[in-house]
């Protein structure tokens, strides 16, 4: 499998089998010293969280490993409190669209916003977009709101194909379709920004 490393003015993308091992060096190079991890219980069970903890060492100052689907507002508040307590300077989303969305929500809640590191383990595509959704679960009925801002595009994206090897076939298919939807939505968003700026 081919590897590649891509850097644009706003994003750095590392794609390689075993790319997770490059995380520590990338974090040090970018000058981030206190990092928060947002992930789910399934990533803990599969050993992904332990691998990341081992890689980052003392740089990983806190973890929020209970991310539920659809980015719940109550959980965002809990994760933001962790971020503020530990004075983090970057946040990692490890998993599918929900942990990456949680990382975006935490980063956006900090003022000024902080960099996002996305490590996808599905094909949802959230790692390449400047959008996330948050569910206002305190409302009756609960309401999902979309937040869009160019600052929400992850600064560093690590694609490690080895993290998807145990993904069930149905999850591979559904997240692949979701990635296509994210791609179309992001193109629409960027086109709107372009036409707004250029009349």
mmCIF file of N, CA, C and O in Angstrom, residues 18-114:
data_model
loop_
_atom_site.group_PDB
_atom_site.id
_atom_site.type_symbol
_atom_site.label_atom_id
_atom_site.label_comp_id
_atom_site.label_asym_id
_atom_site.label_seq_id
_atom_site.Cartn_x
_atom_site.Cartn_y
_atom_site.Cartn_z
ATOM 1 N N UNK A 18 0.140 1.934 9.861
ATOM 2 C CA UNK A 18 0.919 2.207 11.061
ATOM 3 C C UNK A 18 1.141 3.685 11.318
ATOM 4 O O UNK A 18 1.995 4.062 12.120
ATOM 5 N N UNK A 19 0.364 4.556 10.667
ATOM 6 C CA UNK A 19 0.551 6.006 10.799
ATOM 7 C C UNK A 19 0.375 6.484 12.234
ATOM 8 O O UNK A 19 0.921 7.525 12.615
ATOM 9 N N UNK A 20 -0.362 5.726 13.036
ATOM 10 C CA UNK A 20 -0.566 6.127 14.425
ATOM 11 C C UNK A 20 0.762 6.307 15.154
ATOM 12 O O UNK A 20 0.888 7.144 16.044
ATOM 13 N N UNK A 21 1.769 5.541 14.738
ATOM 14 C CA UNK A 21 3.090 5.639 15.367
ATOM 15 C C UNK A 21 3.766 6.984 15.096
ATOM 16 O O UNK A 21 4.718 7.356 15.785
ATOM 17 N N UNK A 22 3.279 7.717 14.080
ATOM 18 C CA UNK A 22 3.865 9.019 13.744
ATOM 19 C C UNK A 22 3.228 10.175 14.525
ATOM 20 O O UNK A 22 3.672 11.322 14.422
ATOM 21 N N UNK A 23 2.196 9.862 15.304
ATOM 22 C CA UNK A 23 1.450 10.916 15.998
ATOM 23 C C UNK A 23 2.322 11.711 16.958
ATOM 24 O O UNK A 23 2.303 12.941 16.958
ATOM 25 N N UNK A 24 3.091 11.042 17.780
ATOM 26 C CA UNK A 24 3.898 11.726 18.786
ATOM 27 C C UNK A 24 4.861 12.724 18.153
ATOM 28 O O UNK A 24 4.961 13.871 18.594
ATOM 29 N N UNK A 25 5.562 12.300 17.094
ATOM 30 C CA UNK A 25 6.504 13.202 16.429
ATOM 31 C C UNK A 25 5.784 14.397 15.816
ATOM 32 O O UNK A 25 6.285 15.532 15.871
ATOM 33 N N UNK A 26 4.604 14.166 15.231
ATOM 34 C CA UNK A 26 3.849 15.255 14.613
ATOM 35 C C UNK A 26 3.383 16.258 15.669
ATOM 36 O O UNK A 26 3.470 17.475 15.458
ATOM 37 N N UNK A 27 2.914 15.771 16.797
ATOM 38 C CA UNK A 27 2.454 16.652 17.871
ATOM 39 C C UNK A 27 3.604 17.502 18.398
ATOM 40 O O UNK A 27 3.466 18.710 18.607
ATOM 41 N N UNK A 28 4.768 16.882 18.595
ATOM 42 C CA UNK A 28 5.945 17.632 19.067
ATOM 43 C C UNK A 28 6.370 18.671 18.042
ATOM 44 O O UNK A 28 6.691 19.811 18.386
ATOM 45 N N UNK A 29 6.382 18.287 16.770
ATOM 46 C CA UNK A 29 6.808 19.208 15.712
ATOM 47 C C UNK A 29 5.898 20.426 15.623
ATOM 48 O O UNK A 29 6.346 21.540 15.350
ATOM 49 N N UNK A 30 4.611 20.211 15.879
ATOM 50 C CA UNK A 30 3.633 21.300 15.800
ATOM 51 C C UNK A 30 3.554 22.110 17.099
ATOM 52 O O UNK A 30 2.829 23.099 17.175
ATOM 53 N N UNK A 31 4.299 21.690 18.112
ATOM 54 C CA UNK A 31 4.417 22.476 19.331
ATOM 55 C C UNK A 31 3.291 22.324 20.333
ATOM 56 O O UNK A 31 3.127 23.156 21.224
ATOM 57 N N UNK A 32 2.500 21.246 20.214
ATOM 58 C CA UNK A 32 1.402 21.028 21.152
ATOM 59 C C UNK A 32 1.920 20.231 22.342
ATOM 60 O O UNK A 32 2.512 19.166 22.187
ATOM 61 N N UNK A 33 1.673 20.732 23.545
ATOM 62 C CA UNK A 33 2.226 20.116 24.749
ATOM 63 C C UNK A 33 1.195 19.465 25.657
ATOM 64 O O UNK A 33 1.523 18.590 26.446
ATOM 65 N N UNK A 34 -0.071 19.905 25.563
ATOM 66 C CA UNK A 34 -1.132 19.349 26.396
ATOM 67 C C UNK A 34 -2.318 18.988 25.503
ATOM 68 O O UNK A 34 -2.974 19.872 24.959
ATOM 69 N N UNK A 35 -2.561 17.694 25.382
ATOM 70 C CA UNK A 35 -3.564 17.211 24.438
ATOM 71 C C UNK A 35 -4.661 16.435 25.173
ATOM 72 O O UNK A 35 -4.383 15.678 26.108
ATOM 73 N N UNK A 36 -5.902 16.657 24.747
ATOM 74 C CA UNK A 36 -7.060 15.918 25.256
ATOM 75 C C UNK A 36 -7.526 14.943 24.180
ATOM 76 O O UNK A 36 -7.594 15.304 23.003
ATOM 77 N N UNK A 37 -7.852 13.714 24.582
ATOM 78 C CA UNK A 37 -8.371 12.703 23.657
ATOM 79 C C UNK A 37 -9.873 12.550 23.842
ATOM 80 O O UNK A 37 -10.356 12.358 24.958
ATOM 81 N N UNK A 38 -10.625 12.630 22.737
ATOM 82 C CA UNK A 38 -12.052 12.315 22.721
ATOM 83 C C UNK A 38 -12.235 11.020 21.936
ATOM 84 O O UNK A 38 -11.815 10.932 20.777
ATOM 85 N N UNK A 39 -12.856 10.024 22.577
ATOM 86 C CA UNK A 39 -13.017 8.737 21.920
ATOM 87 C C UNK A 39 -14.242 8.031 22.493
ATOM 88 O O UNK A 39 -14.977 8.607 23.293
ATOM 89 N N UNK A 40 -14.438 6.787 22.071
ATOM 90 C CA UNK A 40 -15.597 6.019 22.531
ATOM 91 C C UNK A 40 -15.145 4.760 23.256
ATOM 92 O O UNK A 40 -13.972 4.363 23.180
ATOM 93 N N UNK A 41 -16.086 4.138 23.922
ATOM 94 C CA UNK A 41 -15.777 2.909 24.670
ATOM 95 C C UNK A 41 -15.237 1.822 23.734
ATOM 96 O O UNK A 41 -14.336 1.063 24.109
ATOM 97 N N UNK A 42 -15.771 1.739 22.521
ATOM 98 C CA UNK A 42 -15.323 0.687 21.596
ATOM 99 C C UNK A 42 -13.845 0.838 21.236
ATOM 100 O O UNK A 42 -13.138 -0.150 21.047
ATOM 101 N N UNK A 43 -13.360 2.073 21.171
ATOM 102 C CA UNK A 43 -11.935 2.283 20.888
ATOM 103 C C UNK A 43 -11.070 1.813 22.065
ATOM 104 O O UNK A 43 -9.971 1.314 21.867
ATOM 105 N N UNK A 44 -11.604 1.953 23.279
ATOM 106 C CA UNK A 44 -10.904 1.455 24.462
ATOM 107 C C UNK A 44 -10.842 -0.067 24.428
ATOM 108 O O UNK A 44 -9.787 -0.672 24.637
ATOM 109 N N UNK A 45 -11.976 -0.696 24.126
ATOM 110 C CA UNK A 45 -12.055 -2.156 24.091
ATOM 111 C C UNK A 45 -11.109 -2.733 23.040
ATOM 112 O O UNK A 45 -10.467 -3.763 23.258
ATOM 113 N N UNK A 46 -10.999 -2.074 21.908
ATOM 114 C CA UNK A 46 -10.142 -2.567 20.821
ATOM 115 C C UNK A 46 -8.669 -2.251 21.025
ATOM 116 O O UNK A 46 -7.834 -2.606 20.193
ATOM 117 N N UNK A 47 -8.332 -1.571 22.090
ATOM 118 C CA UNK A 47 -6.929 -1.276 22.388
ATOM 119 C C UNK A 47 -6.390 -0.037 21.699
ATOM 120 O O UNK A 47 -5.208 0.281 21.843
ATOM 121 N N UNK A 48 -7.251 0.678 20.973
ATOM 122 C CA UNK A 48 -6.788 1.875 20.252
ATOM 123 C C UNK A 48 -6.367 2.988 21.215
ATOM 124 O O UNK A 48 -5.382 3.678 20.990
ATOM 125 N N UNK A 49 -7.147 3.159 22.291
ATOM 126 C CA UNK A 49 -6.850 4.226 23.256
ATOM 127 C C UNK A 49 -5.520 3.958 23.944
ATOM 128 O O UNK A 49 -4.696 4.863 24.109
ATOM 129 N N UNK A 50 -5.290 2.708 24.326
ATOM 130 C CA UNK A 50 -4.024 2.372 24.982
ATOM 131 C C UNK A 50 -2.834 2.613 24.060
ATOM 132 O O UNK A 50 -1.782 3.085 24.500
ATOM 133 N N UNK A 51 -2.999 2.301 22.769
ATOM 134 C CA UNK A 51 -1.927 2.555 21.798
ATOM 135 C C UNK A 51 -1.617 4.037 21.712
ATOM 136 O O UNK A 51 -0.448 4.445 21.671
ATOM 137 N N UNK A 52 -2.666 4.853 21.705
ATOM 138 C CA UNK A 52 -2.471 6.293 21.617
ATOM 139 C C UNK A 52 -1.825 6.844 22.887
ATOM 140 O O UNK A 52 -0.936 7.684 22.826
ATOM 141 N N UNK A 53 -2.278 6.351 24.030
ATOM 142 C CA UNK A 53 -1.685 6.777 25.300
ATOM 143 C C UNK A 53 -0.198 6.446 25.338
ATOM 144 O O UNK A 53 0.629 7.250 25.785
ATOM 145 N N UNK A 54 0.140 5.260 24.876
ATOM 146 C CA UNK A 54 1.539 4.839 24.857
ATOM 147 C C UNK A 54 2.364 5.720 23.936
ATOM 148 O O UNK A 54 3.499 6.076 24.244
ATOM 149 N N UNK A 55 1.783 6.101 22.812
ATOM 150 C CA UNK A 55 2.490 6.925 21.832
ATOM 151 C C UNK A 55 2.735 8.339 22.348
ATOM 152 O O UNK A 55 3.834 8.880 22.212
ATOM 153 N N UNK A 56 1.737 8.930 22.987
ATOM 154 C CA UNK A 56 1.827 10.344 23.385
ATOM 155 C C UNK A 56 2.464 10.561 24.757
ATOM 156 O O UNK A 56 2.985 11.640 25.036
ATOM 157 N N UNK A 57 2.394 9.563 25.616
ATOM 158 C CA UNK A 57 3.007 9.706 26.937
ATOM 159 C C UNK A 57 2.418 10.867 27.715
ATOM 160 O O UNK A 57 1.209 11.081 27.763
ATOM 161 N N UNK A 58 3.288 11.688 28.329
ATOM 162 C CA UNK A 58 2.845 12.789 29.194
ATOM 163 C C UNK A 58 2.114 13.893 28.450
ATOM 164 O O UNK A 58 1.427 14.710 29.065
ATOM 165 N N UNK A 59 2.276 13.932 27.139
ATOM 166 C CA UNK A 59 1.607 14.963 26.345
ATOM 167 C C UNK A 59 0.082 14.813 26.409
ATOM 168 O O UNK A 59 -0.655 15.790 26.320
ATOM 169 N N UNK A 60 -0.384 13.562 26.577
ATOM 170 C CA UNK A 60 -1.820 13.313 26.692
ATOM 171 C C UNK A 60 -2.225 13.542 28.146
ATOM 172 O O UNK A 60 -2.002 12.703 29.012
ATOM 173 N N UNK A 61 -2.812 14.701 28.418
ATOM 174 C CA UNK A 61 -3.076 15.091 29.805
ATOM 175 C C UNK A 61 -4.443 14.641 30.309
ATOM 176 O O UNK A 61 -4.678 14.601 31.522
ATOM 177 N N UNK A 62 -5.366 14.289 29.393
ATOM 178 C CA UNK A 62 -6.689 13.850 29.823
ATOM 179 C C UNK A 62 -7.395 13.119 28.683
ATOM 180 O O UNK A 62 -7.049 13.320 27.509
ATOM 181 N N UNK A 63 -8.374 12.278 29.052
ATOM 182 C CA UNK A 63 -9.157 11.570 28.041
ATOM 183 C C UNK A 63 -10.643 11.659 28.381
ATOM 184 O O UNK A 63 -11.029 11.708 29.544
ATOM 185 N N UNK A 64 -11.443 11.709 27.337
ATOM 186 C CA UNK A 64 -12.904 11.610 27.462
ATOM 187 C C UNK A 64 -13.308 10.463 26.551
ATOM 188 O O UNK A 64 -13.363 10.625 25.338
ATOM 189 N N UNK A 65 -13.565 9.297 27.152
ATOM 190 C CA UNK A 65 -13.734 8.059 26.379
ATOM 191 C C UNK A 65 -15.178 7.571 26.318
ATOM 192 O O UNK A 65 -15.415 6.412 25.982
ATOM 193 N N UNK A 66 -16.124 8.425 26.628
ATOM 194 C CA UNK A 66 -17.528 7.999 26.663
ATOM 195 C C UNK A 66 -18.368 8.654 25.575
ATOM 196 O O UNK A 66 -19.580 8.796 25.722
ATOM 197 N N UNK A 67 -17.770 9.081 24.487
ATOM 198 C CA UNK A 67 -18.513 9.800 23.448
ATOM 199 C C UNK A 67 -19.663 8.934 22.912
ATOM 200 O O UNK A 67 -19.460 7.796 22.496
ATOM 201 N N UNK A 68 -20.858 9.511 22.941
ATOM 202 C CA UNK A 68 -22.054 8.856 22.417
ATOM 203 C C UNK A 68 -22.346 9.374 21.004
ATOM 204 O O UNK A 68 -21.869 10.442 20.623
ATOM 205 N N UNK A 69 -23.129 8.629 20.227
ATOM 206 C CA UNK A 69 -23.473 9.098 18.875
ATOM 207 C C UNK A 69 -24.173 10.459 18.893
ATOM 208 O O UNK A 69 -24.868 10.807 19.852
ATOM 209 N N UNK A 70 -23.966 11.203 17.845
ATOM 210 C CA UNK A 70 -24.646 12.476 17.583
ATOM 211 C C UNK A 70 -24.239 13.616 18.521
ATOM 212 O O UNK A 70 -24.992 14.564 18.705
ATOM 213 N N UNK A 71 -23.063 13.573 19.072
ATOM 214 C CA UNK A 71 -22.468 14.653 19.874
ATOM 215 C C UNK A 71 -23.503 15.306 20.801
ATOM 216 O O UNK A 71 -24.126 16.296 20.448
ATOM 217 N N UNK A 72 -23.656 14.745 21.970
ATOM 218 C CA UNK A 72 -24.631 15.222 22.947
ATOM 219 C C UNK A 72 -24.110 16.479 23.657
ATOM 220 O O UNK A 72 -22.964 16.523 24.094
ATOM 221 N N UNK A 73 -24.974 17.492 23.808
ATOM 222 C CA UNK A 73 -24.565 18.743 24.441
ATOM 223 C C UNK A 73 -24.051 18.542 25.874
ATOM 224 O O UNK A 73 -23.082 19.188 26.301
ATOM 225 N N UNK A 74 -24.669 17.629 26.620
ATOM 226 C CA UNK A 74 -24.242 17.367 27.996
ATOM 227 C C UNK A 74 -22.807 16.853 28.017
ATOM 228 O O UNK A 74 -21.989 17.253 28.851
ATOM 229 N N UNK A 75 -22.486 15.962 27.065
ATOM 230 C CA UNK A 75 -21.130 15.430 26.998
ATOM 231 C C UNK A 75 -20.131 16.499 26.543
ATOM 232 O O UNK A 75 -18.995 16.517 27.007
ATOM 233 N N UNK A 76 -20.560 17.374 25.655
ATOM 234 C CA UNK A 76 -19.684 18.472 25.235
ATOM 235 C C UNK A 76 -19.293 19.305 26.444
ATOM 236 O O UNK A 76 -18.123 19.651 26.633
ATOM 237 N N UNK A 77 -20.256 19.614 27.291
ATOM 238 C CA UNK A 77 -19.965 20.395 28.495
ATOM 239 C C UNK A 77 -18.929 19.696 29.376
ATOM 240 O O UNK A 77 -18.021 20.338 29.912
ATOM 241 N N UNK A 78 -19.060 18.379 29.528
ATOM 242 C CA UNK A 78 -18.120 17.607 30.348
ATOM 243 C C UNK A 78 -16.718 17.634 29.749
ATOM 244 O O UNK A 78 -15.721 17.825 30.465
ATOM 245 N N UNK A 79 -16.640 17.437 28.428
ATOM 246 C CA UNK A 79 -15.339 17.421 27.763
ATOM 247 C C UNK A 79 -14.688 18.803 27.766
ATOM 248 O O UNK A 79 -13.474 18.929 27.941
ATOM 249 N N UNK A 80 -15.491 19.846 27.594
ATOM 250 C CA UNK A 80 -14.955 21.214 27.628
ATOM 251 C C UNK A 80 -14.409 21.528 29.017
ATOM 252 O O UNK A 80 -13.363 22.173 29.155
ATOM 253 N N UNK A 81 -15.082 21.053 30.049
ATOM 254 C CA UNK A 81 -14.585 21.267 31.419
ATOM 255 C C UNK A 81 -13.211 20.612 31.601
ATOM 256 O O UNK A 81 -12.307 21.201 32.203
ATOM 257 N N UNK A 82 -13.045 19.402 31.063
ATOM 258 C CA UNK A 82 -11.731 18.742 31.105
ATOM 259 C C UNK A 82 -10.688 19.570 30.368
ATOM 260 O O UNK A 82 -9.564 19.745 30.844
ATOM 261 N N UNK A 83 -11.064 20.066 29.198
ATOM 262 C CA UNK A 83 -10.140 20.865 28.384
ATOM 263 C C UNK A 83 -9.690 22.117 29.121
ATOM 264 O O UNK A 83 -8.509 22.481 29.097
ATOM 265 N N UNK A 84 -10.615 22.764 29.800
ATOM 266 C CA UNK A 84 -10.282 23.991 30.520
ATOM 267 C C UNK A 84 -9.451 23.690 31.769
ATOM 268 O O UNK A 84 -8.498 24.399 32.074
ATOM 269 N N UNK A 85 -9.810 22.633 32.473
ATOM 270 C CA UNK A 85 -9.073 22.262 33.687
ATOM 271 C C UNK A 85 -7.605 21.985 33.384
ATOM 272 O O UNK A 85 -6.711 22.386 34.131
ATOM 273 N N UNK A 86 -7.365 21.305 32.262
ATOM 274 C CA UNK A 86 -6.000 20.907 31.907
ATOM 275 C C UNK A 86 -5.312 21.899 30.965
ATOM 276 O O UNK A 86 -4.174 21.667 30.555
ATOM 277 N N UNK A 87 -6.018 22.971 30.605
ATOM 278 C CA UNK A 87 -5.456 24.013 29.742
ATOM 279 C C UNK A 87 -4.821 23.419 28.479
ATOM 280 O O UNK A 87 -3.684 23.710 28.133
ATOM 281 N N UNK A 88 -5.597 22.594 27.796
ATOM 282 C CA UNK A 88 -5.068 21.903 26.616
ATOM 283 C C UNK A 88 -4.803 22.878 25.474
ATOM 284 O O UNK A 88 -5.419 23.950 25.397
ATOM 285 N N UNK A 89 -3.879 22.491 24.593
ATOM 286 C CA UNK A 89 -3.610 23.311 23.412
ATOM 287 C C UNK A 89 -3.905 22.577 22.110
ATOM 288 O O UNK A 89 -3.653 23.094 21.027
ATOM 289 N N UNK A 90 -4.470 21.360 22.195
ATOM 290 C CA UNK A 90 -4.941 20.621 21.017
ATOM 291 C C UNK A 90 -5.866 19.511 21.503
ATOM 292 O O UNK A 90 -5.770 19.067 22.650
ATOM 293 N N UNK A 91 -6.773 19.075 20.626
ATOM 294 C CA UNK A 91 -7.721 18.018 20.998
ATOM 295 C C UNK A 91 -7.759 16.974 19.884
ATOM 296 O O UNK A 91 -7.741 17.312 18.700
ATOM 297 N N UNK A 92 -7.793 15.702 20.287
ATOM 298 C CA UNK A 92 -7.809 14.584 19.344
ATOM 299 C C UNK A 92 -9.198 13.967 19.305
ATOM 300 O O UNK A 92 -9.807 13.722 20.347
ATOM 301 N N UNK A 93 -9.679 13.664 18.106
ATOM 302 C CA UNK A 93 -10.867 12.848 17.919
ATOM 303 C C UNK A 93 -10.426 11.523 17.327
ATOM 304 O O UNK A 93 -9.914 11.487 16.204
ATOM 305 N N UNK A 94 -10.595 10.438 18.073
ATOM 306 C CA UNK A 94 -10.215 9.093 17.619
ATOM 307 C C UNK A 94 -11.464 8.250 17.494
ATOM 308 O O UNK A 94 -12.149 7.992 18.481
ATOM 309 N N UNK A 95 -11.785 7.815 16.281
ATOM 310 C CA UNK A 95 -12.957 6.974 16.068
ATOM 311 C C UNK A 95 -13.709 7.387 14.818
ATOM 312 O O UNK A 95 -13.113 7.825 13.832
ATOM 313 N N UNK A 96 -15.038 7.289 14.893
ATOM 314 C CA UNK A 96 -15.874 7.678 13.762
ATOM 315 C C UNK A 96 -16.259 9.149 13.827
ATOM 316 O O UNK A 96 -15.590 9.958 14.478
ATOM 317 N N UNK A 97 -17.375 9.475 13.189
ATOM 318 C CA UNK A 97 -17.783 10.869 13.109
ATOM 319 C C UNK A 97 -18.111 11.505 14.447
ATOM 320 O O UNK A 97 -17.891 12.706 14.633
ATOM 321 N N UNK A 98 -18.608 10.716 15.416
ATOM 322 C CA UNK A 98 -19.001 11.300 16.702
ATOM 323 C C UNK A 98 -17.799 11.742 17.540
ATOM 324 O O UNK A 98 -17.779 12.882 18.029
ATOM 325 N N UNK A 99 -16.767 10.900 17.746
ATOM 326 C CA UNK A 99 -15.595 11.383 18.481
ATOM 327 C C UNK A 99 -14.891 12.552 17.792
ATOM 328 O O UNK A 99 -14.423 13.490 18.456
ATOM 329 N N UNK A 100 -14.843 12.533 16.470
ATOM 330 C CA UNK A 100 -14.215 13.647 15.754
ATOM 331 C C UNK A 100 -15.088 14.896 15.870
ATOM 332 O O UNK A 100 -14.597 16.008 16.071
ATOM 333 N N UNK A 101 -16.409 14.724 15.806
ATOM 334 C CA UNK A 101 -17.317 15.839 16.023
ATOM 335 C C UNK A 101 -17.185 16.402 17.433
ATOM 336 O O UNK A 101 -17.236 17.622 17.635
ATOM 337 N N UNK A 102 -17.008 15.516 18.419
ATOM 338 C CA UNK A 102 -16.818 15.967 19.798
ATOM 339 C C UNK A 102 -15.538 16.793 19.913
ATOM 340 O O UNK A 102 -15.521 17.838 20.577
ATOM 341 N N UNK A 103 -14.469 16.338 19.268
ATOM 342 C CA UNK A 103 -13.209 17.094 19.284
ATOM 343 C C UNK A 103 -13.414 18.487 18.683
ATOM 344 O O UNK A 103 -12.910 19.484 19.201
ATOM 345 N N UNK A 104 -14.183 18.563 17.601
ATOM 346 C CA UNK A 104 -14.472 19.861 16.984
ATOM 347 C C UNK A 104 -15.262 20.753 17.940
ATOM 348 O O UNK A 104 -14.978 21.948 18.059
ATOM 349 N N UNK A 105 -16.258 20.165 18.611
ATOM 350 C CA UNK A 105 -17.080 20.943 19.533
ATOM 351 C C UNK A 105 -16.240 21.494 20.684
ATOM 352 O O UNK A 105 -16.396 22.650 21.087
ATOM 353 N N UNK A 106 -15.335 20.667 21.215
ATOM 354 C CA UNK A 106 -14.456 21.098 22.307
ATOM 355 C C UNK A 106 -13.527 22.211 21.828
ATOM 356 O O UNK A 106 -13.354 23.234 22.486
ATOM 357 N N UNK A 107 -12.933 22.001 20.659
ATOM 358 C CA UNK A 107 -12.003 22.998 20.104
ATOM 359 C C UNK A 107 -12.704 24.327 19.862
ATOM 360 O O UNK A 107 -12.147 25.391 20.130
ATOM 361 N N UNK A 108 -13.928 24.274 19.377
ATOM 362 C CA UNK A 108 -14.670 25.482 19.024
ATOM 363 C C UNK A 108 -15.155 26.228 20.259
ATOM 364 O O UNK A 108 -15.331 27.441 20.233
ATOM 365 N N UNK A 109 -15.360 25.481 21.349
ATOM 366 C CA UNK A 109 -15.816 26.105 22.591
ATOM 367 C C UNK A 109 -14.720 26.926 23.253
ATOM 368 O O UNK A 109 -15.001 27.849 24.019
ATOM 369 N N UNK A 110 -13.466 26.580 22.969
ATOM 370 C CA UNK A 110 -12.351 27.352 23.512
ATOM 371 C C UNK A 110 -12.195 28.630 22.703
ATOM 372 O O UNK A 110 -12.307 28.626 21.490
ATOM 373 N N UNK A 111 -11.935 29.728 23.357
ATOM 374 C CA UNK A 111 -11.746 31.009 22.665
ATOM 375 C C UNK A 111 -10.385 31.591 23.016
ATOM 376 O O UNK A 111 -10.137 31.872 24.181
ATOM 377 N N UNK A 112 -9.471 31.735 22.037
ATOM 378 C CA UNK A 112 -9.639 31.339 20.639
ATOM 379 C C UNK A 112 -9.662 29.821 20.500
ATOM 380 O O UNK A 112 -9.201 29.102 21.390
ATOM 381 N N UNK A 113 -10.213 29.340 19.388
ATOM 382 C CA UNK A 113 -10.315 27.906 19.176
ATOM 383 C C UNK A 113 -8.926 27.277 19.102
ATOM 384 O O UNK A 113 -7.943 27.953 18.783
ATOM 385 N N UNK A 114 -8.857 25.987 19.416
ATOM 386 C CA UNK A 114 -7.579 25.273 19.427
ATOM 387 C C UNK A 114 -7.537 24.258 18.288
ATOM 388 O O UNK A 114 -8.572 23.895 17.742
#
